[in-house]
C-alpha cells in the first residue's frame, strides 16, 4: 500500500471515528430536548453524522482493498472546478441570507452542477434536481417538521 493509499484510508477512518463520536456523544449532549410528541431536535443531526460515519468507513475499507494502481492527479481542470464550486457555494450562502433557502438552494445545486460541465442530457436533469430538491426540502421542513428555513 502506497503513501497515498495509507493517507486515504487513515483520513476515512479518522472521519468515521469523528462522525461516530458526534452521533453518539456530542450531538445528544448539546441538543435541547424536544417537545412531547414531536421529533427531537437531535434526530436529524444524529442521523447525518451516522450516515457520514458509515460512508467514511465504507470509503476507507474500499480504498484499503482497492487493487487499482492508477493515481488521479489534481490538474488545472480540477482546480477550476474547485474554485467555481467554492465561489458558487459562497454566493449561495449570501443568496440564502438575502433571498431565502429556496432560491439559494437552487443556485447552490446549479452552480456546482454546471461547474462539472454536464452533457446536454445531464444538464436537463441537473436543472430538474436544482429546482425540485430545494423546494421539496423546504416543503418537508415546513409541513413535516414544522421548521421554518430561512
Short mmCIF file of C-alpha atoms in Angstrom, two decimals:
data_model
loop_
_atom_site.label_atom_id
_atom_site.label_comp_id
_atom_site.label_asym_id
_atom_site.label_seq_id
_atom_site.Cartn_x
_atom_site.Cartn_y
_atom_site.Cartn_z
CA UNK A 1 0.00 0.00 0.00
CA UNK A 2 1.49 3.31 -1.07
CA UNK A 3 1.68 6.51 0.90
CA UNK A 4 -1.38 7.95 -0.84
CA UNK A 5 -3.42 4.81 -0.12
CA UNK A 6 -2.40 4.94 3.55
CA UNK A 7 -3.36 8.61 3.76
CA UNK A 8 -6.77 7.96 2.14
CA UNK A 9 -7.51 5.05 4.48
CA UNK A 10 -6.37 7.00 7.54
CA UNK A 11 -8.45 10.04 6.58
CA UNK A 12 -11.53 7.84 6.09
CA UNK A 13 -11.05 6.17 9.45
CA UNK A 14 -10.48 9.47 11.26
CA UNK A 15 -13.62 10.93 9.66
CA UNK A 16 -15.62 7.81 10.56
CA UNK A 17 -14.49 7.93 14.20
CA UNK A 18 -15.17 11.68 14.44
CA UNK A 19 -18.63 11.37 12.93
CA UNK A 20 -19.46 8.38 15.14
CA UNK A 21 -18.34 10.35 18.21
CA UNK A 22 -20.54 13.24 17.11
CA UNK A 23 -23.53 10.92 16.63
CA UNK A 24 -23.09 9.07 19.92
CA UNK A 25 -21.80 11.71 22.35
CA UNK A 26 -21.53 15.27 21.08
CA UNK A 27 -24.89 15.86 19.38
CA UNK A 28 -27.04 14.18 22.08
CA UNK A 29 -25.21 16.14 24.80
CA UNK A 30 -25.58 19.51 23.07
CA UNK A 31 -29.15 19.23 21.72
CA UNK A 32 -32.07 20.66 23.63
CA UNK A 33 -34.83 18.20 24.46
CA UNK A 34 -37.84 18.36 22.14
CA UNK A 35 -41.48 18.86 22.96
CA UNK A 36 -43.66 15.88 23.81
CA UNK A 37 -44.95 14.11 20.68
CA UNK A 38 -42.63 15.93 18.24
CA UNK A 39 -39.43 14.91 16.52
CA UNK A 40 -36.42 15.51 18.74
CA UNK A 41 -34.12 18.31 17.51
CA UNK A 42 -31.11 15.99 17.75
CA UNK A 43 -32.59 13.38 15.39
CA UNK A 44 -31.57 14.82 12.01
CA UNK A 45 -28.03 15.87 13.01
CA UNK A 46 -27.51 12.46 14.64
CA UNK A 47 -28.72 10.67 11.51
CA UNK A 48 -26.50 12.85 9.31
CA UNK A 49 -23.44 12.13 11.48
CA UNK A 50 -24.22 8.41 11.41
CA UNK A 51 -24.51 8.44 7.61
CA UNK A 52 -21.17 10.29 7.34
CA UNK A 53 -19.57 7.71 9.66
CA UNK A 54 -20.89 4.77 7.63
CA UNK A 55 -19.85 6.21 4.26
CA UNK A 56 -16.41 7.25 5.57
CA UNK A 57 -15.87 3.72 6.86
CA UNK A 58 -17.02 2.20 3.56
CA UNK A 59 -14.69 4.56 1.66
CA UNK A 60 -11.74 3.67 3.90
CA UNK A 61 -12.37 -0.06 3.57
CA UNK A 62 -12.90 0.08 -0.20
CA UNK A 63 -9.71 2.14 -0.62
CA UNK A 64 -7.75 -0.28 1.60
CA UNK A 65 -8.76 -3.26 -0.52
CA UNK A 66 -8.60 -1.49 -3.88
CA UNK A 67 -6.34 -3.11 -6.44
CA UNK A 68 -6.25 -0.01 -8.63
CA UNK A 69 -2.80 1.44 -9.11
CA UNK A 70 -3.92 4.44 -11.16
CA UNK A 71 -3.40 7.66 -9.24
CA UNK A 72 -5.52 10.61 -10.28
CA UNK A 73 -3.62 13.84 -10.35
CA UNK A 74 -5.09 17.19 -9.39
CA UNK A 75 -4.85 19.16 -12.65
CA UNK A 76 -5.94 22.61 -13.86
CA UNK A 77 -9.49 21.49 -14.65
CA UNK A 78 -9.88 20.19 -11.11
CA UNK A 79 -8.54 23.46 -9.72
CA UNK A 80 -11.01 25.48 -11.79
CA UNK A 81 -13.86 23.24 -10.64
CA UNK A 82 -12.81 23.68 -7.00
CA UNK A 83 -12.71 27.47 -7.39
CA UNK A 84 -16.05 27.67 -9.19
CA UNK A 85 -17.68 25.36 -6.63
CA UNK A 86 -16.25 27.38 -3.75
CA UNK A 87 -17.44 30.68 -5.16
CA UNK A 88 -20.80 29.16 -6.09
CA UNK A 89 -21.34 27.89 -2.57
CA UNK A 90 -20.23 31.21 -1.06
CA UNK A 91 -22.66 33.02 -3.36
CA UNK A 92 -25.36 30.54 -2.37
CA UNK A 93 -24.87 31.30 1.32
CA UNK A 94 -25.16 35.01 0.59
CA UNK A 95 -28.27 34.45 -1.54
CA UNK A 96 -29.82 32.25 1.18
CA UNK A 97 -29.23 35.05 3.68
CA UNK A 98 -30.64 37.64 1.29
CA UNK A 99 -33.42 35.84 -0.61
CA UNK A 100 -34.08 32.63 1.37
CA UNK A 101 -33.40 28.91 1.20
CA UNK A 102 -35.40 28.11 -1.90
CA UNK A 103 -33.52 30.48 -4.21
CA UNK A 104 -30.15 29.87 -2.53
CA UNK A 105 -30.55 26.10 -2.73
CA UNK A 106 -31.33 26.28 -6.42
CA UNK A 107 -28.25 28.43 -7.03
CA UNK A 108 -26.04 26.11 -4.94
CA UNK A 109 -27.02 22.96 -6.80
CA UNK A 110 -26.95 24.62 -10.21
CA UNK A 111 -23.59 26.36 -9.74
CA UNK A 112 -21.76 23.26 -8.55
CA UNK A 113 -23.53 21.06 -11.10
CA UNK A 114 -22.79 23.29 -14.07
CA UNK A 115 -19.17 23.67 -12.92
CA UNK A 116 -18.86 19.95 -13.70
CA UNK A 117 -19.69 20.74 -17.35
CA UNK A 118 -22.50 18.21 -17.81
CA UNK A 119 -23.70 16.94 -21.17
CA UNK A 120 -26.90 18.43 -22.55
CA UNK A 121 -28.98 15.46 -21.37
CA UNK A 122 -27.45 15.62 -17.88
CA UNK A 123 -27.92 19.41 -17.78
CA UNK A 124 -31.67 18.92 -18.14
CA UNK A 125 -31.67 16.53 -15.17
CA UNK A 126 -29.46 18.93 -13.25
CA UNK A 127 -31.99 21.72 -13.77
CA UNK A 128 -34.84 19.44 -12.66
CA UNK A 129 -32.93 18.46 -9.49
CA UNK A 130 -31.78 22.04 -8.83
CA UNK A 131 -35.39 23.25 -8.96
CA UNK A 132 -37.13 20.40 -7.19
CA UNK A 133 -34.76 19.46 -4.36
CA UNK A 134 -34.69 22.82 -2.52
CA UNK A 135 -38.44 23.25 -2.96
CA UNK A 136 -39.12 19.73 -1.69
CA UNK A 137 -36.73 20.21 1.24
CA UNK A 138 -38.36 23.49 2.16
CA UNK A 139 -41.83 21.94 1.97
CA UNK A 140 -40.77 18.90 4.02
CA UNK A 141 -39.14 21.08 6.67
CA UNK A 142 -42.19 23.32 6.95
CA UNK A 143 -45.03 20.81 6.75
CA UNK A 144 -43.28 17.70 8.03
CA UNK A 145 -41.05 19.07 10.78
CA UNK A 146 -42.71 22.42 11.50
CA UNK A 147 -39.37 24.16 10.95
CA UNK A 148 -39.02 27.40 9.05
CA UNK A 149 -35.96 27.56 6.84
CA UNK A 150 -34.53 30.98 6.01
#
